[in-house]
CSV table of C-alpha atoms in Angstrom, one decimal:
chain,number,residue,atom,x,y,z
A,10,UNK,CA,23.5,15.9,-24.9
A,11,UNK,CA,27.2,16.8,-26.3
A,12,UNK,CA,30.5,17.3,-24.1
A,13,UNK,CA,30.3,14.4,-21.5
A,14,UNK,CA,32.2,13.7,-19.2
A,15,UNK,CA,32.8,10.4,-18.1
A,16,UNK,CA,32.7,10.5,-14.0
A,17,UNK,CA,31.5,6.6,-13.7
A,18,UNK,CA,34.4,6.4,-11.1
A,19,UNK,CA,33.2,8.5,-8.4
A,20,UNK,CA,30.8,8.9,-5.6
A,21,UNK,CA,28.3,11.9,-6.7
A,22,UNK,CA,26.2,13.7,-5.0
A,23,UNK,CA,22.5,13.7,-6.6
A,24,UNK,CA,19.7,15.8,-5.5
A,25,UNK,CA,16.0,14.2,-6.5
A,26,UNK,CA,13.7,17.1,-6.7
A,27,UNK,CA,10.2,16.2,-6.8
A,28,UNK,CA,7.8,19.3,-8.4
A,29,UNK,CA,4.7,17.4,-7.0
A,30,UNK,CA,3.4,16.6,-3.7
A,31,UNK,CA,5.0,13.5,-2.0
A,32,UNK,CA,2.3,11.4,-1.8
A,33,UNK,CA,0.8,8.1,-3.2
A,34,UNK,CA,0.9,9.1,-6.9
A,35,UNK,CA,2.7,8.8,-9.9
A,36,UNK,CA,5.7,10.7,-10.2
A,37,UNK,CA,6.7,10.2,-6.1
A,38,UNK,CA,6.5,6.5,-6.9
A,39,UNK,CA,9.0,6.5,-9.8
A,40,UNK,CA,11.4,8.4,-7.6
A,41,UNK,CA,11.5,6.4,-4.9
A,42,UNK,CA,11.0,3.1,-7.1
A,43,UNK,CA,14.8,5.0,-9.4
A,44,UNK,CA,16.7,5.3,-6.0
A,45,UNK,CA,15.4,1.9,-4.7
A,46,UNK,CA,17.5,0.8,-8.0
A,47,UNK,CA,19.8,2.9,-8.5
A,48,UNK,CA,23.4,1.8,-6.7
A,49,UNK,CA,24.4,3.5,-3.2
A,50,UNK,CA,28.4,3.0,-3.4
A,51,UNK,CA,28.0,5.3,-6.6
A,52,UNK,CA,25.3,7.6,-5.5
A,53,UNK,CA,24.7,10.0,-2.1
A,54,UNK,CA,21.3,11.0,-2.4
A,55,UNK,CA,19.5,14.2,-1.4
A,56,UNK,CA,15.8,14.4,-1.7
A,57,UNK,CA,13.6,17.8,-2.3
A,58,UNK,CA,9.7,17.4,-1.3
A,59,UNK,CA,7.6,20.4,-1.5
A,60,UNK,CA,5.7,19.1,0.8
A,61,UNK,CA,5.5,17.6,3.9
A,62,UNK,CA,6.0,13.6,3.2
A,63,UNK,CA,4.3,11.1,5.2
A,64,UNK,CA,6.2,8.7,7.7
A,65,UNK,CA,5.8,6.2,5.2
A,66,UNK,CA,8.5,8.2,2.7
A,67,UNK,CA,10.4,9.3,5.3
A,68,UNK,CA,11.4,6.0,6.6
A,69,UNK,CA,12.1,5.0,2.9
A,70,UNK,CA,14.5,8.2,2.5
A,71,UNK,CA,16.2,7.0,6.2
A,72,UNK,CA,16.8,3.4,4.4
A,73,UNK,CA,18.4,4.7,1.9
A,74,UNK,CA,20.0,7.0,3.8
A,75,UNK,CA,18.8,9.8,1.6
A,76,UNK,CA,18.9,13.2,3.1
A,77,UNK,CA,15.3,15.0,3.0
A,78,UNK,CA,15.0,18.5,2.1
A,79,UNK,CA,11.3,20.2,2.3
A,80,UNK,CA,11.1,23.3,0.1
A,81,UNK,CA,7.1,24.2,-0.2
A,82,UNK,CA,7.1,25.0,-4.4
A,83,UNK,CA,4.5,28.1,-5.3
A,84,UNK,CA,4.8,29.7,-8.6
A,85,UNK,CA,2.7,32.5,-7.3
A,86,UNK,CA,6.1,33.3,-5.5
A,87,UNK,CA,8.7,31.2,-7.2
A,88,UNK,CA,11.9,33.3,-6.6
A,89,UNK,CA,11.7,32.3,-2.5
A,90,UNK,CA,11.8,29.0,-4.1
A,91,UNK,CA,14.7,29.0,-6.2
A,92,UNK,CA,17.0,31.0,-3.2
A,93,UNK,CA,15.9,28.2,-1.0
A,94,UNK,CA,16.7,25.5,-3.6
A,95,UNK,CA,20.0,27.2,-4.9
A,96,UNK,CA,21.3,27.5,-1.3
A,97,UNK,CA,20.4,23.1,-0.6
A,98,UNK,CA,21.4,22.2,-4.2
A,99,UNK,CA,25.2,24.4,-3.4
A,100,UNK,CA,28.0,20.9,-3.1
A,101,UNK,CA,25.7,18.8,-5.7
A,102,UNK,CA,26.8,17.1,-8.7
A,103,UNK,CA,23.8,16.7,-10.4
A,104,UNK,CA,20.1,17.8,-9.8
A,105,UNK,CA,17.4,15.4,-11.3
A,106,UNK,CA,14.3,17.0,-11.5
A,107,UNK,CA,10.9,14.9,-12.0
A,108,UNK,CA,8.1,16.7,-13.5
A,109,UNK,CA,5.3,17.3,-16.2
A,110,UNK,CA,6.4,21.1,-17.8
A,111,UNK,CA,8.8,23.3,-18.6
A,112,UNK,CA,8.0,25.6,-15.0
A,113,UNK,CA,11.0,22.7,-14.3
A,114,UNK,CA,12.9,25.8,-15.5
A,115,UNK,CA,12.7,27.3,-12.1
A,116,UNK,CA,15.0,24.0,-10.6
A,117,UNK,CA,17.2,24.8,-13.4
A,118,UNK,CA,17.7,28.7,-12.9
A,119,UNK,CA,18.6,27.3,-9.4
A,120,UNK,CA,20.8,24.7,-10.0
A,121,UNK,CA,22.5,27.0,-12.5
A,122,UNK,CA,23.2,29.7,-9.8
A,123,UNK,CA,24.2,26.6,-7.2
A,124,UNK,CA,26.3,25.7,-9.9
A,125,UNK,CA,25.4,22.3,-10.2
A,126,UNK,CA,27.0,20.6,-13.4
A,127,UNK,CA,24.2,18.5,-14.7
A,128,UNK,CA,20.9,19.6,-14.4
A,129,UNK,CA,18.6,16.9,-15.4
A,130,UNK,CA,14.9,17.1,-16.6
A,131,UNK,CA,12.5,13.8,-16.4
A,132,UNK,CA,9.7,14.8,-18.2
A,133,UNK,CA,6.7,12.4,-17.4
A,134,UNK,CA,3.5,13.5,-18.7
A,135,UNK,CA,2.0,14.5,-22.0
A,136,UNK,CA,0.7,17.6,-21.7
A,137,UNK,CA,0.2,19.8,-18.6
A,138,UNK,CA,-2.8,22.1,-16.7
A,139,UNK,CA,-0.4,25.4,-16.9
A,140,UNK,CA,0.4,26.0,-20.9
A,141,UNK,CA,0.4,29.6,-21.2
A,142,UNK,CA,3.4,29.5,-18.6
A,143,UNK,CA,5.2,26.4,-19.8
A,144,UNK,CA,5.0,28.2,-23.1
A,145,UNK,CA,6.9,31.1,-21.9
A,146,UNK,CA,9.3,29.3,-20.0
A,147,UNK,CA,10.6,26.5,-22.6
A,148,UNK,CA,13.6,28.7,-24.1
A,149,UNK,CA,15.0,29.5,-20.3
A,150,UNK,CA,14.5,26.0,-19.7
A,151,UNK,CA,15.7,24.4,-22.9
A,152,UNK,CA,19.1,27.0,-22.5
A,153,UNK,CA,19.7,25.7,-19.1
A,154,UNK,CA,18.8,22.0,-18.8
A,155,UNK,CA,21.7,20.3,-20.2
A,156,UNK,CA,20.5,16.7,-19.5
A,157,UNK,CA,16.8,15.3,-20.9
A,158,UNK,CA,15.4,12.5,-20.0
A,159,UNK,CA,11.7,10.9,-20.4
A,160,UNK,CA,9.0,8.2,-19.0
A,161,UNK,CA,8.3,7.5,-23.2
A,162,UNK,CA,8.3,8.6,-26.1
A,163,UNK,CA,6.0,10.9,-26.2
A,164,UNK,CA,6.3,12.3,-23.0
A,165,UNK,CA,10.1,13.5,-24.5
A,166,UNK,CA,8.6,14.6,-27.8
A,167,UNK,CA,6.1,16.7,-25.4
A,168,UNK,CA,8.6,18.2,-23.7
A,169,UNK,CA,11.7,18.9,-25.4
A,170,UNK,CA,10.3,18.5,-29.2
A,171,UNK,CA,13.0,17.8,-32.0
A,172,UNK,CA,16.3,17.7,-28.9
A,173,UNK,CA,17.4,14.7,-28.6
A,174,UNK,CA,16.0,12.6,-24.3
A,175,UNK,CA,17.1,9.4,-23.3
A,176,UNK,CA,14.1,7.2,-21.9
A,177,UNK,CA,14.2,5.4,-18.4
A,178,UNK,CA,12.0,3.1,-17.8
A,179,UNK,CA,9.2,3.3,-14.9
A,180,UNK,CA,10.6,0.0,-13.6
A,181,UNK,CA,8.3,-1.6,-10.7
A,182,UNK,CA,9.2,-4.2,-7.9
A,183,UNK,CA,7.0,-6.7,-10.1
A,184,UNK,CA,7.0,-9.0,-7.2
A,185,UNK,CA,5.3,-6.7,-4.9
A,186,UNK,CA,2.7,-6.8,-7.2
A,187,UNK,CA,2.1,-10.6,-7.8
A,188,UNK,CA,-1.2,-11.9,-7.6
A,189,UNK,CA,-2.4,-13.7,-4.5
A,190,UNK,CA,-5.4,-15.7,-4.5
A,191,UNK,CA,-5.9,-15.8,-0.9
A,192,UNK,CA,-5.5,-12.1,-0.5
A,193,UNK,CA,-8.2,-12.1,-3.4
A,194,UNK,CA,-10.7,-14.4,-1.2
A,195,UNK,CA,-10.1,-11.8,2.1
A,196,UNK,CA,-10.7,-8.8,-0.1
A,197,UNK,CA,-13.9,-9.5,-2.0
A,198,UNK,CA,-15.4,-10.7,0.8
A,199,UNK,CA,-15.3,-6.8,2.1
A,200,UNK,CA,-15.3,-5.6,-1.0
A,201,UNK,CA,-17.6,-7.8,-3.4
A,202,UNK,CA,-19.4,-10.1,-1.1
A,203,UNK,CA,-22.2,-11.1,-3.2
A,204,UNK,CA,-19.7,-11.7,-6.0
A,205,UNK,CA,-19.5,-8.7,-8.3
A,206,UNK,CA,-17.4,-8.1,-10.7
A,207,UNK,CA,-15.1,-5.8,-8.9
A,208,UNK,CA,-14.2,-2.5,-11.1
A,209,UNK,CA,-10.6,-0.7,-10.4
A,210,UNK,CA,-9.5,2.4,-10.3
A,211,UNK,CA,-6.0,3.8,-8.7
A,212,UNK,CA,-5.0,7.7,-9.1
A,213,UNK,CA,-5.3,10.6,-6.9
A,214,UNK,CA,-8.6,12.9,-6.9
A,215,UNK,CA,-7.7,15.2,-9.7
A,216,UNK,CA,-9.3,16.9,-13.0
A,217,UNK,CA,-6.5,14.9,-14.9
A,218,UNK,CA,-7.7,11.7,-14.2
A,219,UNK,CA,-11.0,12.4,-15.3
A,220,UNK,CA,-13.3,10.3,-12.2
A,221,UNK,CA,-16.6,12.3,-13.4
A,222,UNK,CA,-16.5,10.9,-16.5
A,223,UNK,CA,-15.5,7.3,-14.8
A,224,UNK,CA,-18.8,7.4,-13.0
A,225,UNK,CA,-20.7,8.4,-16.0
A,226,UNK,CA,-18.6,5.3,-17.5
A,227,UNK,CA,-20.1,3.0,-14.3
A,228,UNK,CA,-24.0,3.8,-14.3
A,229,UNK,CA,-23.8,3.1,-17.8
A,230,UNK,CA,-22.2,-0.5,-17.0
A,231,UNK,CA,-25.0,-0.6,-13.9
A,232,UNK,CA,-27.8,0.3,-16.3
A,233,UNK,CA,-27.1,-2.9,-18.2
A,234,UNK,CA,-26.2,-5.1,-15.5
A,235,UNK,CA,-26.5,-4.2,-11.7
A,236,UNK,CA,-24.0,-7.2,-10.5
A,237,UNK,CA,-21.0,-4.8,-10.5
A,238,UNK,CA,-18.9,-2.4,-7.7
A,239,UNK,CA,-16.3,0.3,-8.6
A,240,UNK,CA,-13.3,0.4,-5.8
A,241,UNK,CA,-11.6,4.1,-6.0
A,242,UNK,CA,-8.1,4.2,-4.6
A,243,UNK,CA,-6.5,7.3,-3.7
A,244,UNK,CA,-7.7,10.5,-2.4
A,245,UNK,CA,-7.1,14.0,-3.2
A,246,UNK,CA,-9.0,17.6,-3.6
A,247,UNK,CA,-12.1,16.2,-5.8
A,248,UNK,CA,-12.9,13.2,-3.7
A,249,UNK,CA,-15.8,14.9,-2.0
A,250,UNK,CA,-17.0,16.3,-4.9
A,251,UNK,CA,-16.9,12.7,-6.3
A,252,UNK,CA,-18.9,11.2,-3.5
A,253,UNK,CA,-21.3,13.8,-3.9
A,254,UNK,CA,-21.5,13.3,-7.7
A,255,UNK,CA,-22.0,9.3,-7.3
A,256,UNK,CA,-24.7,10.4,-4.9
A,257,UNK,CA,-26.7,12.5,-7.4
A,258,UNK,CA,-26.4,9.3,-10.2
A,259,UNK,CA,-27.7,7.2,-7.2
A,260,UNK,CA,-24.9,5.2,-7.4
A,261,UNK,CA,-23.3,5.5,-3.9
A,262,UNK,CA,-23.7,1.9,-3.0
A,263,UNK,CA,-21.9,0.5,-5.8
A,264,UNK,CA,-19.1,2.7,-5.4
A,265,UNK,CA,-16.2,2.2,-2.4
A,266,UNK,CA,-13.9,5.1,-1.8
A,267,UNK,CA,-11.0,3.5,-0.2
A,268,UNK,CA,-8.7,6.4,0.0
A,269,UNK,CA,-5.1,6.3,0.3
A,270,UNK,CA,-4.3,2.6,0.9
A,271,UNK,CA,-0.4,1.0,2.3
A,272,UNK,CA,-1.5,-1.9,0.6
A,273,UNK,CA,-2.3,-1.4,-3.3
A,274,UNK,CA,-1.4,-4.8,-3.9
A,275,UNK,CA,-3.8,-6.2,-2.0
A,276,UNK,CA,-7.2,-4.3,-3.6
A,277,UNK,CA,-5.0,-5.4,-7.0
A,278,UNK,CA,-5.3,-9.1,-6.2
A,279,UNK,CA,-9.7,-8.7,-6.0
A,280,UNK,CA,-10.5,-6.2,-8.4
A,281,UNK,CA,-11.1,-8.0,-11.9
A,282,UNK,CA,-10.9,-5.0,-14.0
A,283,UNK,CA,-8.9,-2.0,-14.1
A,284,UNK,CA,-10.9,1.7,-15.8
A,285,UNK,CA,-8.1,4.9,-16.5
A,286,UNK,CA,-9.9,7.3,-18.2
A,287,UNK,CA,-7.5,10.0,-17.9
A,288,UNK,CA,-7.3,13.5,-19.8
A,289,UNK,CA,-3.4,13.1,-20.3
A,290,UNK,CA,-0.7,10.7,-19.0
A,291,UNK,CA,2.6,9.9,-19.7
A,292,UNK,CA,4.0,6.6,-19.0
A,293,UNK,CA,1.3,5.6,-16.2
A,294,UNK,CA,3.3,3.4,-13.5
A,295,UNK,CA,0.0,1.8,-11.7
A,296,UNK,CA,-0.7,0.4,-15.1
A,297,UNK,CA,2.6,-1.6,-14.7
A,298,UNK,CA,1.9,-2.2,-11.7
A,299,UNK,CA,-1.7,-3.6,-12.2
A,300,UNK,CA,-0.1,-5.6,-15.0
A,301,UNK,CA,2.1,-7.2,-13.0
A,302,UNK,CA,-0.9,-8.9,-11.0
A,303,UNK,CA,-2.8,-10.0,-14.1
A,304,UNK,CA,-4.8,-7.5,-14.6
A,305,UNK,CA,-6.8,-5.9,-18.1
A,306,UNK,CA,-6.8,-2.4,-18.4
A,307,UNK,CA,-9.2,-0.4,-20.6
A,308,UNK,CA,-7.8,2.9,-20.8
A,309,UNK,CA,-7.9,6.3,-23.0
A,310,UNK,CA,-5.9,6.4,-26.0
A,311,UNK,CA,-4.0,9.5,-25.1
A,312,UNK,CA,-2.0,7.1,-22.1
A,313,UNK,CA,1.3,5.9,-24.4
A,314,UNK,CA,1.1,2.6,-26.1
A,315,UNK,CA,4.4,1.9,-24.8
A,316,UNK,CA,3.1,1.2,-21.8
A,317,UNK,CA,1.2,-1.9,-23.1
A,318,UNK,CA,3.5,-4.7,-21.9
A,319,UNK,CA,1.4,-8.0,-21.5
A,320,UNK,CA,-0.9,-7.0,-24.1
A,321,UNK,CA,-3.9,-7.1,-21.9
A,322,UNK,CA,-4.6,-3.1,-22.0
A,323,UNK,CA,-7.4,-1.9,-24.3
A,324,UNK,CA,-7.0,1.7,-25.4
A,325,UNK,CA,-10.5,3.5,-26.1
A,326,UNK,CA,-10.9,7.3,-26.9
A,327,UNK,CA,-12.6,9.3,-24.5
A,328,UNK,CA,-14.5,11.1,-27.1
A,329,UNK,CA,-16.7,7.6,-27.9
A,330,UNK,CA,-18.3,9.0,-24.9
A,331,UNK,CA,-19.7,7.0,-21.9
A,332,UNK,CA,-22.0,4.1,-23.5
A,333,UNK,CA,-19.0,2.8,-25.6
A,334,UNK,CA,-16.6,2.6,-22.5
A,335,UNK,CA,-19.3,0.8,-20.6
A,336,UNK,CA,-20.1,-1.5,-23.6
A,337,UNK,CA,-16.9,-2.4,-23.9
A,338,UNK,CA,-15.9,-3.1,-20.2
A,339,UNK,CA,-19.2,-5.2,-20.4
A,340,UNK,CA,-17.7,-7.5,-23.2
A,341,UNK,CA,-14.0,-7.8,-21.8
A,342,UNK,CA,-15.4,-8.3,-18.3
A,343,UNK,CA,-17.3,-11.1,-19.2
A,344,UNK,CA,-14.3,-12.9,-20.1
A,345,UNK,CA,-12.0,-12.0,-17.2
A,346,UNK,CA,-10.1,-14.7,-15.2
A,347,UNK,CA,-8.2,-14.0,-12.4
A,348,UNK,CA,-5.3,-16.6,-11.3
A,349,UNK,CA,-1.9,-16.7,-10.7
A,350,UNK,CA,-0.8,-18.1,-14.1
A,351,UNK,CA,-1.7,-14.8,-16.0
A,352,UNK,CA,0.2,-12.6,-13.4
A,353,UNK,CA,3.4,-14.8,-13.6
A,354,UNK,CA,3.4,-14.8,-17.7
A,355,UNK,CA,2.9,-10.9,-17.0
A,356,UNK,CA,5.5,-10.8,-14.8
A,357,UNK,CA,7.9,-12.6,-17.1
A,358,UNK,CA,6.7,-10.0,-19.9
A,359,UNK,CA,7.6,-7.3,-18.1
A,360,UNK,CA,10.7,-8.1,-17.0
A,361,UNK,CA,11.8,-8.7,-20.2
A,362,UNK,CA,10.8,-5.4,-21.6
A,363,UNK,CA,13.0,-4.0,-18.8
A,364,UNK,CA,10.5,-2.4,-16.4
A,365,UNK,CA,11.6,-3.6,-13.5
A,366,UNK,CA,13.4,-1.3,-10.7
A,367,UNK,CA,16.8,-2.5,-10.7
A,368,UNK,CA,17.5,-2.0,-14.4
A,369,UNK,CA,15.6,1.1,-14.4
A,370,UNK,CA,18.0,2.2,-11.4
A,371,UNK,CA,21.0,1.2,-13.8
A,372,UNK,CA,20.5,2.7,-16.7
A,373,UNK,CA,19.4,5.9,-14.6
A,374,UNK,CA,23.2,5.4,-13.5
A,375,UNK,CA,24.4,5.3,-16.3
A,376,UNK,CA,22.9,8.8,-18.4
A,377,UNK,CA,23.6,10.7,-15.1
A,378,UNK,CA,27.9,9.9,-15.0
A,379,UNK,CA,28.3,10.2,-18.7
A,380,UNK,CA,26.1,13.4,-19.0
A,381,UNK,CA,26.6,17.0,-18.4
């Protein structure tokens, strides 16, 4: 990222453009969490869902006095997008766009013809579900995007290869996420009231995050000992098929599907273990987040190591197929203790690393006024 310009001194205008569904997931959560953080007398902030958001986001964007623009995204017809985005992004100084592939390309072809001056790409994932057309539209993209930045590592290496990205953090409200241990007591007493160990799981129904395998993962653990429940958080297009699948391993009463929850925090503070097998990830913010109360993590190795803060995540590979994962949730579990001592030495840990939202929000700042 050559020829910058230093505009530090002045109020921009920046449009967030979010390229998945606003809803309780990933990406939506590091956007909101990055203008939480980032600092209001510098920034006026414009917001892009493709969807429409729940009242929970909207009264978030009215807080922050965020103006909310809903432009439904389809790249079966992507050029109505771009007009529509061109003619909202026209009196911008900078566009940020959040996603996982280079069909960002079509947010820069419109910010180009809005003529925004920094077009920024946040790349936060490893891989994506669309190759052949994220193969075809990397040189567009890489010609027009003219500010990179990352989740990780390798989510930047994913994305823009051998160009040089600057990383942000996914920094967290840590405190949100403290452990309580009378919220624990309430919880388990719904949730595991004959005093299982209490499984975890938070991540939208799709193929990415890999819940077939996750059940496959749980009757193996029930097979050798039948004193455990799996809570799902999150919902999505697969859920059904998931309940339907749980009910063909006979595993239906072990197994709560809580949905989308307001209150992640909460179902944090009783489960004792936290299960990710996903098929690709980039820098995973639940996992900060379910570090931040206390939590272990076993997790598939393609998730970044980076994101292994307290040292309590265990990184297996998916391919040592469903006994191993189960064997070795089986020998961590039996271990697990769950108190407020481990998710304040987490919290510390964390903070320290930087991953909390306000420096996140600041050095955010500070790569979108010196960029372009």
């Amino acid at each position: 990222m050559s020829d910058k310009t230093d505009v530090s001194n002045q109020r921009l205008r920046i449009l967030e453009v979010c390229t998945v569904p606003t809803e309780k997931s990933g990406i939506p959560n590091v956007i909101f969490n990055l203008m939480h953080g980032i600092d209001k007398d510098r920034f006026q902030i414009g917001y892009v869902a493709i969807n429409q958001p729940s009242e929970l986001y909207r009264r978030q964007l009215d807080e922050m006095g965020a103006r909310l623009y809903v432009i439904p995204r389809k790249l079966s017809s992507p050029w109505c997008y771009v007009a529509r985005l061109a003619r909202v992004a026209r009196g911008y100084d900078i566009i940020h766009v959040h996603g996982n592939s280079a069909t960002m390309v079509l947010e820069m072809i419109a910010a180009r013809l809005a003529g925004v001056r920094i077009r920024a790409a946040h790349s936060h994932s490893t891989s994506c579900r669309m190759k052949k057309i994220d193969t075809c539209a990397r040189p567009l993209f890489h010609a027009l995007c003219n500010c990179r930045i990352a989740c990780g590592e390798e989510a930047g290496k994913w994305l823009y290869g051998n160009r040089s990205f600057e990383l942000i953090r996914n920094g967290v409200d840590t405190e949100k996420f403290r452990f309580n241990p009378e919220t624990r007591k309430i919880m388990r007493s719904q949730l595991a009231p004959h005093g299982e160990t209490l499984l975890g799981h938070v991540g939208n129904f799709l193929d990415v995050k890999n819940h077939r395998f996750l059940l496959d993962v749980f009757r193996e653990v029930l097979n050798n000992n039948k004193q455990f429940r799996l809570v799902l958080l999150g919902e999505g297009e697969l859920m059904e098929d998931m309940k339907t699948y749980a009910s063909d391993l006979g595993i239906t009463d072990k197994v709560v599907f809580a949905g989308s929850v307001d209150a992640p925090a909460d179902y944090l503070s009783a489960i004792d273990l936290i299960v990710m097998p996903s098929k690709y990830e980039g820098f995973p913010l639940t996992l900060v987040e379910e570090q931040s109360n206390g939590l272990t993590a076993v997790v598939s190795d393609v998730v970044t190591k980076d994101v292994n803060l307290t040292g309590n995540v265990c990184f297996l590979p998916l391919e040592a197929g469903a006994k191993v994962w189960a064997d070795e949730i089986l020998m961590i579990s039996d271990g697990i203790k769950r108190n407020s001592s481990m998710s304040e030495e987490a919290i510390q840990k964390i903070g320290r690393a930087g991953y909390d939202v306000r420096s996140a929000g600041n050095e955010l700042s500070g790569i979108l006024t010196t960029s372009g």
